Short mmCIF file of C-alpha atoms in Angstrom, two decimals:
data_model
loop_
_atom_site.label_atom_id
_atom_site.label_comp_id
_atom_site.label_asym_id
_atom_site.label_seq_id
_atom_site.Cartn_x
_atom_site.Cartn_y
_atom_site.Cartn_z
CA MET A 1 0.00 0.00 0.00
CA THR A 2 1.28 3.43 -0.90
CA THR A 3 1.52 5.87 1.95
CA THR A 4 -0.05 9.19 1.12
CA ASN A 5 0.19 12.13 3.46
CA PHE A 6 -3.07 14.00 3.41
CA THR A 7 -2.93 17.66 4.27
CA ASP A 8 -5.51 20.41 4.08
CA GLY A 9 -6.30 21.27 0.51
CA ALA A 10 -4.33 18.40 -0.95
CA THR A 11 -5.70 16.58 -3.95
CA ALA A 12 -5.81 12.90 -3.24
CA THR A 13 -4.45 11.02 -6.17
CA ASP A 14 -3.63 7.59 -4.82
CA ASP A 15 -6.39 5.42 -6.21
CA GLY A 16 -4.61 2.27 -5.06
CA TRP A 17 -4.86 3.46 -1.49
CA PHE A 18 -8.55 4.21 -1.86
CA ASP A 19 -9.16 0.80 -3.37
CA ASP A 20 -7.45 -0.87 -0.42
CA VAL A 21 -9.43 1.17 2.08
CA ASP A 22 -12.64 0.47 0.22
CA THR A 23 -11.93 -3.27 0.16
CA HIS A 24 -11.29 -3.25 3.89
CA ALA A 25 -14.30 -1.14 4.80
CA TYR A 26 -16.65 -3.11 2.55
CA GLY A 27 -15.34 -6.56 3.39
CA TYR A 28 -18.83 -7.77 4.28
CA LEU A 29 -19.62 -10.36 1.61
CA THR A 30 -23.06 -10.74 0.08
CA SER A 31 -24.86 -13.29 -2.10
CA VAL A 32 -23.30 -16.06 -0.02
CA SER A 33 -24.11 -19.60 -1.18
CA GLY A 34 -22.79 -23.08 -0.50
CA VAL A 35 -21.81 -24.70 2.76
CA ASP A 36 -18.49 -26.37 1.86
CA THR A 37 -17.85 -24.71 -1.49
CA ILE A 38 -18.79 -21.17 -0.65
CA THR A 39 -19.18 -18.43 -3.22
CA ALA A 40 -19.81 -14.79 -2.40
CA THR A 41 -19.75 -11.30 -3.80
CA GLY A 42 -17.10 -8.86 -2.60
CA PRO A 43 -16.33 -5.18 -3.10
CA ALA A 44 -15.76 -3.85 -6.62
CA SER A 45 -12.53 -2.25 -5.47
CA MET A 46 -10.65 -5.55 -5.17
CA SER A 47 -8.96 -6.90 -8.26
CA ALA A 48 -7.08 -9.76 -6.60
CA TYR A 49 -6.67 -11.48 -3.27
CA ALA A 50 -3.96 -9.88 -1.18
CA ALA A 51 -2.49 -10.95 2.14
CA GLY A 52 -4.15 -9.09 4.99
CA GLN A 53 -7.56 -8.70 3.42
CA ARG A 54 -10.30 -9.43 5.90
CA PHE A 55 -13.80 -10.51 4.96
CA THR A 56 -16.95 -11.24 6.91
CA PHE A 57 -20.08 -13.07 5.87
CA VAL A 58 -23.18 -14.76 7.20
CA SER A 59 -22.93 -18.48 6.46
CA ALA A 60 -25.56 -20.06 4.24
CA GLY A 61 -25.42 -23.38 6.08
CA GLN A 62 -23.46 -25.67 8.36
CA ASN A 63 -20.32 -27.09 6.76
CA THR A 64 -19.87 -30.85 6.48
CA GLY A 65 -16.10 -30.91 5.96
CA ALA A 66 -13.29 -28.86 4.47
CA VAL A 67 -14.39 -25.49 3.12
CA THR A 68 -13.33 -23.23 0.26
CA LEU A 69 -14.31 -19.64 -0.40
CA ASN A 70 -14.43 -18.04 -3.83
CA ILE A 71 -15.04 -14.29 -3.96
CA THR A 72 -16.35 -12.49 -7.02
CA PRO A 73 -15.74 -8.72 -6.88
CA SER A 74 -18.92 -6.85 -7.72
CA GLY A 75 -19.00 -6.41 -11.49
CA GLY A 76 -15.89 -8.58 -11.92
CA SER A 77 -15.12 -12.24 -12.30
CA ALA A 78 -14.45 -14.82 -9.61
CA LEU A 79 -10.96 -14.68 -8.11
CA GLY A 80 -10.81 -18.42 -7.46
CA ALA A 81 -11.57 -20.82 -4.61
CA LYS A 82 -9.19 -20.78 -1.66
CA ALA A 83 -9.19 -23.07 1.36
CA VAL A 84 -10.73 -21.81 4.61
CA THR A 85 -8.65 -23.00 7.54
CA LYS A 86 -8.28 -22.54 11.28
CA ASN A 87 -5.29 -22.40 13.61
CA GLY A 88 -3.06 -21.83 10.64
CA THR A 89 -3.43 -24.49 7.98
CA SER A 90 -5.81 -26.91 9.73
CA ALA A 91 -8.80 -27.76 7.58
CA LEU A 92 -12.22 -27.08 9.01
CA VAL A 93 -14.20 -30.05 10.30
CA ALA A 94 -17.95 -30.55 10.17
CA ALA A 95 -19.91 -27.89 12.04
CA ASP A 96 -16.99 -25.50 12.47
CA ILE A 97 -19.28 -23.10 10.61
CA VAL A 98 -22.83 -22.86 11.91
CA SER A 99 -25.73 -21.88 9.66
CA GLY A 100 -26.51 -18.20 9.87
CA ALA A 101 -23.45 -17.38 11.91
CA ILE A 102 -21.02 -14.57 11.25
CA VAL A 103 -17.74 -15.88 9.83
CA ASP A 104 -14.55 -13.82 9.74
CA VAL A 105 -11.65 -14.78 7.50
CA VAL A 106 -8.28 -13.20 6.81
CA TYR A 107 -6.37 -13.96 3.62
CA ASP A 108 -2.80 -14.96 4.44
CA GLY A 109 -1.52 -14.96 0.87
CA THR A 110 -2.46 -18.58 0.26
CA ARG A 111 -5.67 -19.36 2.10
CA PHE A 112 -8.40 -17.80 4.21
CA GLN A 113 -7.72 -18.33 7.89
CA ARG A 114 -10.33 -17.89 10.57
CA PRO A 115 -8.78 -15.55 13.12
CA MET B 1 -22.11 -0.04 -0.67
CA SER B 2 -20.30 2.70 -2.42
CA SER B 3 -18.44 1.57 -5.49
CA THR B 4 -16.76 4.81 -6.46
CA ASP B 5 -13.83 4.34 -8.78
CA PHE B 6 -11.09 6.64 -7.68
CA THR B 7 -8.80 7.71 -10.45
CA ASP B 8 -5.85 10.03 -10.54
CA GLY B 9 -6.70 13.66 -10.06
CA VAL B 10 -10.36 13.30 -9.13
CA THR B 11 -11.92 15.58 -6.58
CA LEU B 12 -13.36 13.53 -3.78
CA THR B 13 -17.01 14.32 -3.30
CA ASP B 14 -18.53 11.05 -2.14
CA ASP B 15 -19.39 11.89 1.44
CA ALA B 16 -21.35 8.65 1.86
CA TRP B 17 -18.17 6.71 1.17
CA PHE B 18 -16.28 8.69 3.76
CA ASP B 19 -19.08 8.21 6.25
CA ASP B 20 -18.98 4.46 5.73
CA VAL B 21 -15.21 4.32 6.05
CA ASN B 22 -15.32 6.55 9.12
CA THR B 23 -17.94 4.31 10.72
CA TYR B 24 -15.77 1.28 10.00
CA VAL B 25 -12.58 2.82 11.34
CA TYR B 26 -14.20 4.35 14.41
CA GLY B 27 -16.33 1.34 15.33
CA TYR B 28 -14.98 1.29 18.87
CA LEU B 29 -17.98 2.19 21.01
CA THR B 30 -17.70 4.35 24.10
CA SER B 31 -19.85 5.35 27.08
CA ILE B 32 -20.91 1.73 27.55
CA SER B 33 -23.58 1.10 30.15
CA GLY B 34 -25.74 -1.85 31.07
CA ALA B 35 -24.99 -5.55 31.20
CA ASP B 36 -28.07 -6.94 29.44
CA THR B 37 -29.55 -3.75 27.98
CA ILE B 38 -26.41 -2.20 26.67
CA ALA B 39 -26.27 1.41 25.53
CA ALA B 40 -23.24 2.90 23.80
CA ALA B 41 -22.06 5.88 21.82
CA GLY B 42 -20.96 5.29 18.23
CA PRO B 43 -19.34 7.35 15.49
CA ALA B 44 -21.09 10.52 14.33
CA SER B 45 -20.80 9.33 10.74
CA MET B 46 -23.41 6.58 11.07
CA ALA B 47 -27.00 7.56 10.38
CA ALA B 48 -28.47 4.07 10.59
CA TYR B 49 -27.55 0.45 11.20
CA SER B 50 -26.41 -1.28 8.04
CA ALA B 51 -25.52 -4.93 7.37
CA GLY B 52 -21.81 -5.48 7.67
CA GLN B 53 -21.10 -2.76 10.21
CA ARG B 54 -18.68 -3.98 12.83
CA PHE B 55 -18.38 -2.59 16.33
CA ARG B 56 -16.39 -3.44 19.39
CA PHE B 57 -16.68 -2.36 23.00
CA ILE B 58 -15.59 -3.19 26.51
CA ALA B 59 -18.44 -4.81 28.43
CA ALA B 60 -19.61 -2.82 31.43
CA GLY B 61 -20.80 -5.94 33.23
CA THR B 62 -21.41 -9.67 33.02
CA ASN B 63 -24.70 -10.43 31.28
CA THR B 64 -27.41 -12.32 33.14
CA GLY B 65 -29.51 -13.32 30.12
CA ALA B 66 -30.42 -12.14 26.64
CA VAL B 67 -28.66 -8.96 25.57
CA THR B 68 -29.55 -5.98 23.41
CA LEU B 69 -27.32 -3.21 22.12
CA ASN B 70 -28.49 0.31 21.35
CA ILE B 71 -26.01 2.63 19.65
CA THR B 72 -26.30 6.38 19.76
CA PRO B 73 -24.19 8.10 17.10
CA SER B 74 -22.21 10.91 18.65
CA GLY B 75 -24.34 14.05 18.69
CA ALA B 76 -27.46 12.28 17.47
CA THR B 77 -30.27 10.10 18.81
CA ALA B 78 -30.25 6.40 19.60
CA LEU B 79 -30.76 4.08 16.62
CA GLY B 80 -32.71 1.53 18.66
CA ALA B 81 -32.00 -1.63 20.60
CA LYS B 82 -31.14 -4.75 18.60
CA ALA B 83 -30.61 -8.27 19.90
CA VAL B 84 -27.06 -9.46 20.43
CA THR B 85 -26.81 -13.13 19.40
CA ARG B 86 -24.26 -15.80 18.63
CA ASP B 87 -24.03 -18.59 16.08
CA GLY B 88 -26.77 -16.96 14.06
CA THR B 89 -29.94 -16.23 15.99
CA THR B 90 -29.14 -17.91 19.32
CA ALA B 91 -29.74 -15.61 22.28
CA LEU B 92 -26.92 -15.13 24.76
CA ILE B 93 -27.16 -16.80 28.14
CA ALA B 94 -25.76 -15.64 31.45
CA GLY B 95 -22.00 -15.32 31.41
CA ASP B 96 -21.49 -15.26 27.64
CA ILE B 97 -20.23 -11.71 28.15
CA THR B 98 -18.03 -11.05 31.15
CA SER B 99 -17.33 -7.68 32.66
CA GLY B 100 -14.42 -5.89 31.07
CA MET B 101 -14.05 -8.17 28.07
CA ILE B 102 -13.79 -6.88 24.51
CA VAL B 103 -16.95 -7.76 22.64
CA GLU B 104 -16.96 -7.59 18.86
CA VAL B 105 -20.26 -7.62 17.00
CA VAL B 106 -21.29 -7.49 13.36
CA TYR B 107 -24.70 -6.21 12.30
CA ASP B 108 -26.28 -8.73 9.93
CA GLY B 109 -29.20 -6.54 8.90
CA THR B 110 -31.44 -7.64 11.79
CA ARG B 111 -29.31 -8.21 14.86
CA PHE B 112 -25.80 -7.93 16.21
CA GLN B 113 -23.97 -11.22 16.07
CA ILE B 114 -20.93 -11.77 18.22
CA ALA B 115 -17.95 -12.32 15.95
CA ARG B 116 -15.75 -15.12 17.17
CA SER B 117 -13.33 -17.73 16.07
CA SER B 118 -13.79 -21.38 15.34
CA PRO B 119 -14.18 -23.83 16.91
CA ALA B 120 -16.98 -23.30 19.38
CA GLY B 121 -16.60 -22.88 23.09
CA PHE B 122 -19.63 -20.93 24.16
CA LEU B 123 -21.76 -21.74 27.17
CA GLY B 124 -25.09 -23.17 26.16
CA THR B 125 -23.71 -24.78 23.02
CA ALA B 126 -23.06 -28.50 22.59
CA ASN B 127 -19.30 -28.46 22.14
CA SER B 128 -17.22 -31.27 20.68
CA TRP B 129 -13.73 -30.77 22.01
CA THR B 130 -11.06 -32.01 19.68
CA LYS B 131 -8.32 -31.55 22.25
CA ALA B 132 -8.07 -32.46 25.93
CA GLN B 133 -10.03 -30.35 28.42
CA ARG B 134 -8.61 -30.59 31.93
CA GLY B 135 -9.89 -29.83 35.38
CA THR B 136 -6.91 -28.60 37.37
CA PRO B 137 -7.04 -30.23 40.84
CA VAL B 138 -7.34 -28.03 43.93
CA ALA B 139 -5.60 -29.12 47.13
CA LEU B 140 -7.85 -29.28 50.20
CA THR B 141 -6.72 -28.87 53.79
CA SER B 142 -8.16 -30.08 57.06
CA ALA B 143 -8.66 -27.68 59.97
CA ALA B 144 -10.30 -28.47 63.30
CA ALA B 145 -11.10 -31.96 62.02
CA SER B 146 -13.01 -30.71 58.99
CA ILE B 147 -12.22 -30.50 55.29
CA ALA B 148 -14.01 -27.57 53.65
CA VAL B 149 -14.86 -28.03 49.96
CA ASP B 150 -15.86 -25.22 47.61
CA LEU B 151 -17.22 -26.96 44.51
CA SER B 152 -17.05 -23.74 42.52
CA LEU B 153 -13.25 -23.89 42.53
CA ALA B 154 -12.71 -27.10 40.60
CA ASN B 155 -14.07 -30.49 39.63
CA ASN B 156 -11.10 -32.41 40.93
CA PHE B 157 -9.47 -32.14 44.33
CA THR B 158 -6.62 -33.63 46.31
CA HIS B 159 -6.01 -34.02 50.03
CA THR B 160 -3.19 -35.50 52.06
CA LEU B 161 -4.45 -36.54 55.48
CA THR B 162 -2.97 -34.67 58.42
CA GLU B 163 -5.53 -35.56 61.12
CA ASN B 164 -8.62 -37.62 61.72
CA THR B 165 -11.19 -35.52 59.95
CA THR B 166 -14.59 -35.18 58.22
CA LEU B 167 -15.36 -34.26 54.65
CA ALA B 168 -17.74 -31.35 55.27
CA ALA B 169 -20.84 -30.49 53.25
CA PRO B 170 -19.53 -28.54 50.27
CA SER B 171 -20.34 -24.98 49.40
CA ASN B 172 -21.64 -24.11 45.94
CA ALA B 173 -23.01 -27.58 45.19
CA VAL B 174 -24.92 -27.48 41.90
CA ALA B 175 -26.56 -30.49 40.28
CA GLY B 176 -24.57 -31.90 37.37
CA GLN B 177 -21.07 -31.40 38.69
CA SER B 178 -18.84 -34.41 38.97
CA GLY B 179 -15.23 -35.09 39.74
CA VAL B 180 -12.69 -36.89 41.83
CA LEU B 181 -10.99 -36.35 45.20
CA VAL B 182 -7.66 -38.15 45.48
CA LEU B 183 -6.89 -38.90 49.13
CA THR B 184 -3.34 -39.69 50.18
CA GLN B 185 -2.81 -41.20 53.61
CA HIS B 186 -0.49 -39.68 56.16
CA ALA B 187 3.09 -40.83 55.54
CA SER B 188 3.65 -42.36 58.97
CA ALA B 189 0.41 -42.47 60.98
CA PRO B 190 -2.73 -43.34 58.98
CA LYS B 191 -5.83 -41.22 59.73
CA THR B 192 -9.57 -41.73 59.42
CA LEU B 193 -12.11 -39.89 57.31
CA ALA B 194 -15.80 -39.41 58.07
CA TYR B 195 -18.35 -37.84 55.78
CA ASN B 196 -21.05 -35.23 56.11
CA ALA B 197 -24.49 -36.63 55.19
CA PHE B 198 -24.29 -34.69 51.91
CA TRP B 199 -22.08 -37.47 50.55
CA LYS B 200 -24.14 -40.61 49.79
CA PHE B 201 -22.80 -44.13 49.16
CA PRO B 202 -24.16 -47.37 47.65
CA SER B 203 -26.45 -49.06 50.21
CA GLY B 204 -25.42 -46.33 52.61
CA VAL B 205 -22.15 -48.07 53.35
CA VAL B 206 -19.56 -45.45 54.22
CA PRO B 207 -16.13 -46.35 52.79
CA VAL B 208 -13.11 -46.69 55.03
CA LEU B 209 -9.76 -45.21 54.11
CA THR B 210 -6.88 -47.58 53.54
CA ALA B 211 -4.90 -47.60 56.78
CA THR B 212 -1.48 -47.87 55.21
CA ASN B 213 1.18 -45.19 55.19
CA SER B 214 0.88 -43.02 52.04
CA ALA B 215 -1.88 -45.22 50.57
CA VAL B 216 -3.99 -43.62 47.84
CA ASP B 217 -7.80 -43.82 47.83
CA THR B 218 -9.76 -42.21 45.01
CA PHE B 219 -13.18 -40.80 45.83
CA SER B 220 -15.56 -39.96 42.99
CA TYR B 221 -18.74 -37.89 43.23
CA TYR B 222 -21.69 -36.69 41.19
CA VAL B 223 -23.79 -33.85 42.58
CA GLU B 224 -27.49 -34.68 42.26
CA SER B 225 -28.79 -31.58 44.01
CA ALA B 226 -27.71 -28.89 46.42
CA THR B 227 -28.20 -31.37 49.25
CA ARG B 228 -26.69 -34.65 48.07
CA ALA B 229 -24.13 -36.33 45.87
CA THR B 230 -23.69 -39.92 44.70
CA CYS B 231 -20.24 -41.10 45.71
CA ASN B 232 -18.00 -44.09 45.62
CA MET B 233 -14.46 -44.95 46.64
CA LEU B 234 -11.71 -46.87 44.91
CA ASN B 235 -9.53 -48.08 47.78
CA ASP B 236 -5.79 -48.56 47.86
CA VAL B 237 -5.11 -47.62 44.28
CA LYS B 238 -1.62 -48.84 43.45
#
């Protein structure tokens, strides 16, 4: 992320910074479907997964085993399914995700980890 | 959701976007009051609850039952109380929030859900532990020929006999608790142990401690009610 110093009257020109902020602030996923192979819609501002991105969604159902998450930026195309893990790289087991529950994930560069 | 495309040289005019970002960044609530009916002050930038908003606060007290949260944006009026739930729509039960803890909630469009990690571990939820859960033993002492037991301190207890004594009626006995008391005889002069009537035995036969130096007897109990427990003794475990 580029560091921009904002001062009174400055013209903000760093669109990369705004995209990152937008992705973070609007990390609440919508159109969530699937229980083990989850797909969801994310913010238009993201063009790729990047380590440190955090997303939140309401689960569509209780998982039955290992889980993947595939985010499609609004108006874009799917970025690809990535494993959802816990405690680092441990795969989820049945019922780690409860139907209707809030799920937080953080992308670590390779997978989505539950914090 | 705002989906403004920022490009080089644009003048920023999307105040809704800034309000949303401000609400996200300043989602740490202040002026928290109430343990079950929680009121708090939120960022001035929020005009309404919106799905995906995330807030965090330090609990002012331990909850005693279902919980609601009512946020008042700074300088404005309260937006209304909404249920605080977990695992979807499940209401909180007493003790889910403890005084002073950081509570993080996400508004899902209807209610505030507590955000938490996997796997489970909440009270009131059937939990399947995939690693060992241990009850750290608490050492008991005998004074004036009586062993006091506070069942709120642990499930498992130990005691090394120092005198002829009685296992007193416990404090904080609640039905459903079970555990073990490991009794180790005196190293050179075996002692006796009597039992308050709280402790019940098969056919009413009170067990006798092994009268051997340093012998180990293991006493197990299950609390049926505030006034009695089913007990048994494994003598001279070696």
